[in-house]
PDB file of C-alpha atoms in Angstrom:
ATOM      1  CA  MET A  15      40.185 -29.477 -12.901  1.00 47.00           C
ATOM      2  CA  MET A  16      39.435 -32.452 -15.606  1.00 52.00           C
ATOM      3  CA  ASN A  17      41.605 -34.803 -17.070  1.00 61.00           C
ATOM      4  CA  SER A  18      39.023 -37.763 -17.329  1.00 82.00           C
ATOM      5  CA  GLY A  19      41.745 -40.275 -18.605  1.00 90.00           C
ATOM      6  CA  ILE A  20      43.316 -39.867 -14.917  1.00 92.00           C
ATOM      7  CA  SER A  21      39.726 -39.968 -13.289  1.00 94.00           C
ATOM      8  CA  ARG A  22      38.235 -42.833 -14.787  1.00 95.00           C
ATOM      9  CA  ARG A  23      41.374 -44.599 -14.143  1.00 96.00           C
ATOM     10  CA  TYR A  24      41.560 -43.998 -10.494  1.00 96.00           C
ATOM     11  CA  ALA A  25      38.111 -44.867 -10.040  1.00 96.00           C
ATOM     12  CA  GLN A  26      38.325 -47.721 -12.162  1.00 96.00           C
ATOM     13  CA  ALA A  27      41.021 -49.166 -10.333  1.00 96.00           C
ATOM     14  CA  LEU A  28      38.917 -48.866  -7.147  1.00 96.00           C
ATOM     15  CA  LEU A  29      35.859 -50.296  -8.357  1.00 96.00           C
ATOM     16  CA  MET A  30      37.535 -52.930  -9.335  1.00 96.00           C
ATOM     17  CA  ILE A  31      38.496 -53.430  -5.670  1.00 96.00           C
ATOM     18  CA  ALA A  32      35.025 -52.386  -4.237  1.00 96.00           C
ATOM     19  CA  GLN A  33      33.852 -55.050  -6.476  1.00 96.00           C
ATOM     20  CA  GLU A  34      35.924 -58.372  -5.023  1.00 96.00           C
ATOM     21  CA  ARG A  35      34.888 -57.065  -1.725  1.00 95.00           C
ATOM     22  CA  LYS A  36      31.294 -56.245  -2.336  1.00 96.00           C
ATOM     23  CA  ALA A  37      31.178 -53.219  -1.061  1.00 95.00           C
ATOM     24  CA  LEU A  38      30.302 -50.884  -4.067  1.00 95.00           C
ATOM     25  CA  ASP A  39      27.989 -49.110  -2.689  1.00 95.00           C
ATOM     26  CA  GLN A  40      29.824 -48.766   0.560  1.00 96.00           C
ATOM     27  CA  TYR A  41      32.987 -47.343  -1.355  1.00 96.00           C
ATOM     28  CA  GLU A  42      30.443 -44.616  -3.270  1.00 96.00           C
ATOM     29  CA  GLN A  43      28.891 -43.442   0.217  1.00 96.00           C
ATOM     30  CA  GLU A  44      32.422 -42.977   1.599  1.00 95.00           C
ATOM     31  CA  LEU A  45      33.654 -41.292  -1.209  1.00 96.00           C
ATOM     32  CA  GLU A  46      30.380 -39.179  -1.734  1.00 95.00           C
ATOM     33  CA  THR A  47      31.039 -38.034   2.432  1.00 93.00           C
ATOM     34  CA  PHE A  48      34.873 -36.970   1.717  1.00 94.00           C
ATOM     35  CA  GLY A  49      33.663 -35.043  -1.650  1.00 94.00           C
ATOM     36  CA  ASN A  50      31.252 -33.285   0.671  1.00 94.00           C
ATOM     37  CA  ALA A  51      33.433 -32.341   2.978  1.00 92.00           C
ATOM     38  CA  LEU A  52      35.990 -30.849   0.294  1.00 92.00           C
ATOM     39  CA  LEU A  53      33.547 -29.047  -0.517  1.00 93.00           C
ATOM     40  CA  ALA A  54      32.220 -27.903   2.587  1.00 93.00           C
ATOM     41  CA  ASN A  55      36.079 -27.040   3.456  1.00 90.00           C
ATOM     42  CA  PRO A  56      37.294 -24.431   1.049  1.00 90.00           C
ATOM     43  CA  LYS A  57      40.369 -24.267   2.785  1.00 91.00           C
ATOM     44  CA  VAL A  58      41.228 -28.017   2.976  1.00 90.00           C
ATOM     45  CA  LYS A  59      40.583 -27.496  -1.071  1.00 89.00           C
ATOM     46  CA  ASP A  60      42.523 -24.813  -1.781  1.00 91.00           C
ATOM     47  CA  LEU A  61      45.729 -26.988   0.835  1.00 92.00           C
ATOM     48  CA  LEU A  62      45.039 -30.263  -1.428  1.00 92.00           C
ATOM     49  CA  ASP A  63      45.097 -28.122  -4.780  1.00 90.00           C
ATOM     50  CA  ASN A  64      48.117 -26.279  -3.812  1.00 91.00           C
ATOM     51  CA  PRO A  65      51.117 -27.978  -5.014  1.00 90.00           C
ATOM     52  CA  ARG A  66      53.666 -26.738  -2.691  1.00 93.00           C
ATOM     53  CA  VAL A  67      51.987 -28.077   0.306  1.00 92.00           C
ATOM     54  CA  LEU A  68      54.214 -31.274   1.336  1.00 94.00           C
ATOM     55  CA  ALA A  69      52.156 -34.645   0.872  1.00 94.00           C
ATOM     56  CA  GLY A  70      52.263 -35.434   5.125  1.00 94.00           C
ATOM     57  CA  GLU A  71      50.603 -31.781   5.696  1.00 94.00           C
ATOM     58  CA  LYS A  72      48.128 -33.112   2.492  1.00 94.00           C
ATOM     59  CA  LYS A  73      47.051 -37.061   4.326  1.00 94.00           C
ATOM     60  CA  LYS A  74      46.742 -35.234   7.553  1.00 93.00           C
ATOM     61  CA  ALA A  75      43.877 -32.002   6.080  1.00 92.00           C
ATOM     62  CA  VAL A  76      42.540 -35.674   4.740  1.00 92.00           C
ATOM     63  CA  ASN A  77      42.795 -37.568   7.867  1.00 90.00           C
ATOM     64  CA  LEU A  78      41.200 -35.015   9.637  1.00 88.00           C
ATOM     65  CA  LEU A  79      37.795 -34.751   7.364  1.00 87.00           C
ATOM     66  CA  ILE A  80      36.900 -38.264   7.100  1.00 88.00           C
ATOM     67  CA  LYS A  81      38.068 -38.690  11.035  1.00 82.00           C
ATOM     68  CA  ASP A  82      38.080 -42.875  10.790  1.00 81.00           C
ATOM     69  CA  GLN A  83      34.623 -42.448   8.849  1.00 86.00           C
ATOM     70  CA  VAL A  84      35.799 -44.616   5.943  1.00 90.00           C
ATOM     71  CA  ASP A  85      37.103 -48.650   5.159  1.00 93.00           C
ATOM     72  CA  PRO A  86      40.832 -48.178   5.182  1.00 93.00           C
ATOM     73  CA  ILE A  87      40.525 -49.548   1.801  1.00 95.00           C
ATOM     74  CA  VAL A  88      39.338 -45.876   1.093  1.00 95.00           C
ATOM     75  CA  HIS A  89      41.457 -43.961   3.361  1.00 94.00           C
ATOM     76  CA  ASN A  90      44.317 -46.028   1.694  1.00 95.00           C
ATOM     77  CA  PHE A  91      43.326 -44.887  -1.762  1.00 96.00           C
ATOM     78  CA  LEU A  92      42.550 -41.254  -0.605  1.00 96.00           C
ATOM     79  CA  ASN A  93      46.587 -41.704   0.376  1.00 95.00           C
ATOM     80  CA  LEU A  94      47.729 -43.000  -2.774  1.00 96.00           C
ATOM     81  CA  VAL A  95      45.986 -40.453  -4.620  1.00 95.00           C
ATOM     82  CA  ILE A  96      47.679 -37.491  -3.020  1.00 95.00           C
ATOM     83  CA  ASP A  97      51.330 -39.810  -2.835  1.00 95.00           C
ATOM     84  CA  LYS A  98      50.778 -39.756  -6.712  1.00 94.00           C
ATOM     85  CA  ARG A  99      50.284 -36.061  -7.109  1.00 93.00           C
ATOM     86  CA  ARG A 100      46.749 -36.277  -8.356  1.00 93.00           C
ATOM     87  CA  GLU A 101      44.835 -34.791  -5.545  1.00 91.00           C
ATOM     88  CA  ALA A 102      43.281 -32.204  -7.533  1.00 90.00           C
ATOM     89  CA  PHE A 103      41.339 -34.972  -9.563  1.00 94.00           C
ATOM     90  CA  PHE A 104      39.509 -35.829  -5.772  1.00 94.00           C
ATOM     91  CA  LEU A 105      36.080 -34.223  -7.070  1.00 94.00           C
ATOM     92  CA  ASP A 106      36.116 -36.043 -10.720  1.00 95.00           C
ATOM     93  CA  ILE A 107      37.276 -39.265  -9.680  1.00 96.00           C
ATOM     94  CA  ILE A 108      34.754 -39.368  -7.210  1.00 96.00           C
ATOM     95  CA  LYS A 109      32.257 -38.208  -9.790  1.00 95.00           C
ATOM     96  CA  ALA A 110      33.580 -41.147 -12.420  1.00 95.00           C
ATOM     97  CA  TYR A 111      33.525 -43.979  -9.456  1.00 96.00           C
ATOM     98  CA  LYS A 112      30.155 -42.864  -8.977  1.00 95.00           C
ATOM     99  CA  ASN A 113      29.586 -43.119 -12.832  1.00 93.00           C
ATOM    100  CA  TYR A 114      31.308 -46.706 -12.768  1.00 95.00           C
ATOM    101  CA  ALA A 115      29.130 -47.740 -10.272  1.00 96.00           C
ATOM    102  CA  ASP A 116      25.787 -47.122 -11.583  1.00 93.00           C
ATOM    103  CA  GLU A 117      26.829 -49.102 -14.565  1.00 92.00           C
ATOM    104  CA  ALA A 118      27.787 -51.913 -12.700  1.00 94.00           C
ATOM    105  CA  ARG A 119      25.003 -51.834 -10.940  1.00 94.00           C
ATOM    106  CA  ASN A 120      23.054 -51.385 -14.141  1.00 92.00           C
ATOM    107  CA  ILE A 121      21.271 -48.088 -13.025  1.00 92.00           C
ATOM    108  CA  ILE A 122      21.238 -45.253 -15.618  1.00 90.00           C
ATOM    109  CA  ASP A 123      19.844 -41.843 -14.488  1.00 90.00           C
ATOM    110  CA  ALA A 124      17.063 -40.167 -16.937  1.00 90.00           C
ATOM    111  CA  GLU A 125      15.386 -36.523 -16.273  1.00 89.00           C
ATOM    112  CA  VAL A 126      11.450 -35.687 -17.233  1.00 88.00           C
ATOM    113  CA  ARG A 127      10.717 -32.261 -18.111  1.00 87.00           C
ATOM    114  CA  SER A 128       7.270 -30.939 -17.208  1.00 85.00           C
ATOM    115  CA  VAL A 129       4.852 -28.439 -16.598  1.00 85.00           C
ATOM    116  CA  VAL A 130       3.632 -29.508 -13.169  1.00 85.00           C
ATOM    117  CA  GLN A 131       4.789 -32.200 -11.293  1.00 88.00           C
ATOM    118  CA  LEU A 132       4.262 -35.599 -12.240  1.00 85.00           C
ATOM    119  CA  THR A 133       1.241 -37.674 -10.439  1.00 90.00           C
ATOM    120  CA  ASP A 134       3.101 -40.551  -8.737  1.00 91.00           C
ATOM    121  CA  LYS A 135       1.145 -43.315 -10.853  1.00 94.00           C
ATOM    122  CA  ASP A 136       2.564 -41.276 -13.826  1.00 89.00           C
ATOM    123  CA  TYR A 137       5.912 -41.116 -12.699  1.00 88.00           C
ATOM    124  CA  GLN A 138       5.617 -44.973 -11.674  1.00 92.00           C
ATOM    125  CA  ARG A 139       4.614 -45.559 -15.539  1.00 92.00           C
ATOM    126  CA  LEU A 140       7.254 -43.617 -16.892  1.00 87.00           C
ATOM    127  CA  GLN A 141       9.682 -45.007 -15.154  1.00 90.00           C
ATOM    128  CA  GLU A 142       8.383 -48.538 -16.215  1.00 92.00           C
ATOM    129  CA  LYS A 143       8.470 -47.809 -19.547  1.00 89.00           C
ATOM    130  CA  LEU A 144      11.849 -46.491 -19.613  1.00 86.00           C
ATOM    131  CA  GLU A 145      13.652 -48.852 -17.564  1.00 89.00           C
ATOM    132  CA  LYS A 146      11.440 -51.586 -19.987  1.00 91.00           C
ATOM    133  CA  ALA A 147      12.817 -49.485 -23.194  1.00 86.00           C
ATOM    134  CA  SER A 148      16.421 -49.140 -21.656  1.00 85.00           C
ATOM    135  CA  GLY A 149      16.734 -52.311 -19.917  1.00 88.00           C
ATOM    136  CA  LYS A 150      18.429 -51.065 -17.010  1.00 90.00           C
ATOM    137  CA  LYS A 151      16.904 -49.595 -13.935  1.00 93.00           C
ATOM    138  CA  VAL A 152      15.794 -45.960 -14.539  1.00 89.00           C
ATOM    139  CA  ARG A 153      16.780 -42.883 -11.869  1.00 92.00           C
ATOM    140  CA  LEU A 154      14.234 -40.918 -12.960  1.00 88.00           C
ATOM    141  CA  LYS A 155      14.002 -37.155 -11.919  1.00 91.00           C
ATOM    142  CA  ASN A 156      11.256 -34.402 -12.577  1.00 90.00           C
ATOM    143  CA  VAL A 157      11.960 -30.882 -13.439  1.00 89.00           C
ATOM    144  CA  ILE A 158       9.563 -28.306 -13.694  1.00 90.00           C
ATOM    145  CA  ASP A 159       9.839 -26.609 -16.843  1.00 86.00           C
ATOM    146  CA  PRO A 160       7.305 -24.126 -17.803  1.00 85.00           C
ATOM    147  CA  THR A 161       8.477 -23.259 -21.116  1.00 81.00           C
ATOM    148  CA  LEU A 162       7.456 -26.465 -22.606  1.00 77.00           C
ATOM    149  CA  ILE A 163       3.424 -25.186 -22.566  1.00 77.00           C
ATOM    150  CA  GLY A 164       2.316 -28.875 -21.811  1.00 78.00           C
ATOM    151  CA  GLY A 165       3.430 -32.646 -22.784  1.00 79.00           C
ATOM    152  CA  ILE A 166       6.905 -34.076 -21.583  1.00 81.00           C
ATOM    153  CA  LYS A 167      10.630 -34.150 -22.898  1.00 82.00           C
ATOM    154  CA  VAL A 168      12.833 -36.869 -20.983  1.00 83.00           C
ATOM    155  CA  VAL A 169      16.559 -37.326 -21.480  1.00 84.00           C
ATOM    156  CA  ILE A 170      17.906 -40.586 -20.397  1.00 84.00           C
ATOM    157  CA  GLY A 171      21.751 -40.784 -21.386  1.00 76.00           C
ATOM    158  CA  ASP A 172      22.375 -39.296 -24.620  1.00 77.00           C
ATOM    159  CA  MET A 173      19.084 -39.830 -26.077  1.00 77.00           C
ATOM    160  CA  VAL A 174      16.342 -37.299 -25.880  1.00 78.00           C
ATOM    161  CA  ILE A 175      12.427 -37.916 -26.040  1.00 76.00           C
ATOM    162  CA  ASP A 176      10.814 -34.666 -26.941  1.00 73.00           C
ATOM    163  CA  GLY A 177       6.956 -35.265 -26.820  1.00 65.00           C
ATOM    164  CA  SER A 178       6.078 -31.359 -25.414  1.00 64.00           C
ATOM    165  CA  VAL A 179       3.371 -29.321 -27.003  1.00 67.00           C
ATOM    166  CA  THR A 180       6.228 -27.056 -27.770  1.00 68.00           C
ATOM    167  CA  LYS A 181       8.241 -29.360 -30.078  1.00 69.00           C
ATOM    168  CA  LYS A 182       4.972 -30.357 -31.454  1.00 67.00           C
ATOM    169  CA  LEU A 183       4.170 -27.017 -32.980  1.00 70.00           C
ATOM    170  CA  SER A 184       8.055 -27.074 -34.149  1.00 72.00           C
ATOM    171  CA  LEU A 185       7.351 -29.557 -36.357  1.00 69.00           C
ATOM    172  CA  LEU A 186       3.923 -28.671 -37.905  1.00 72.00           C
ATOM    173  CA  LYS A 187       5.315 -25.132 -38.311  1.00 73.00           C
ATOM    174  CA  ASN A 188       7.963 -26.899 -40.083  1.00 73.00           C
ATOM    175  CA  ARG A 189       5.419 -29.133 -42.137  1.00 72.00           C
ATOM    176  CA  LEU A 190       2.931 -26.247 -42.749  1.00 67.00           C
ATOM    177  CA  SER A 191       5.994 -23.866 -44.291  1.00 70.00           C
ATOM    178  CA  GLN A 192       7.419 -26.971 -46.382  1.00 70.00           C
ATOM    179  CA  THR A 193       3.853 -27.124 -47.831  1.00 67.00           C
ATOM    180  CA  ARG A 194       3.619 -25.617 -50.787  1.00 64.00           C
ATOM    181  CA  LEU A 195       0.364 -23.423 -50.781  1.00 58.00           C
ATOM    182  CA  GLU A 196      -0.833 -24.668 -54.112  1.00 57.00           C
ATOM    183  CA  GLU A 197      -0.534 -28.495 -52.902  1.00 62.00           C
ATOM    184  CA  ILE A 198      -3.825 -27.346 -50.367  1.00 62.00           C
ATOM    185  CA  GLY A 199      -5.704 -25.665 -52.522  1.00 63.00           C
ATOM    186  CA  VAL A 200      -4.797 -22.092 -52.288  1.00 61.00           C
ATOM    187  CA  LYS A 201      -4.360 -20.171 -55.561  1.00 61.00           C
ATOM    188  CA  LYS A 202      -2.224 -17.487 -55.453  1.00 54.00           C
TER     189      LYS A 202
END
């Protein structure tokens, strides 16, 4: 269930508290641990998603999952989400919080697709260039994509930088198909 407005509002509220308490990373880790526990326990997730189950029972289930492993603020936040009957949005709230936390830390995710694993030196150089171009710290992930033939394709935010051989061949094909044969000296 995805309602980005609800998820964003709850995530922003917790983020403001986390920034005030200088616990951005801590709360992110605790939320991630809670989210992983939810995914690992589908029965608890089903219980939380069931509108007929009372809030008190849901809170008990959440308490069993977290077992005093989270800051009281995060614990109270999870209980508040249940009180407001928004527990079906837990995973979306966690994802939104992570995005806002990355934004607050000036971090952006990027993915580089290549036919082979990049060398450490190439990986580091590419990361530095992307950081310089974006003005942000880049968390780079290398994905092996044998369909590229050669070169790399970088996805950073909404931007795609396609330096793959496949893309270059496609561009060349388009240029050649648009060139009139007479222009290059071929007679019909």
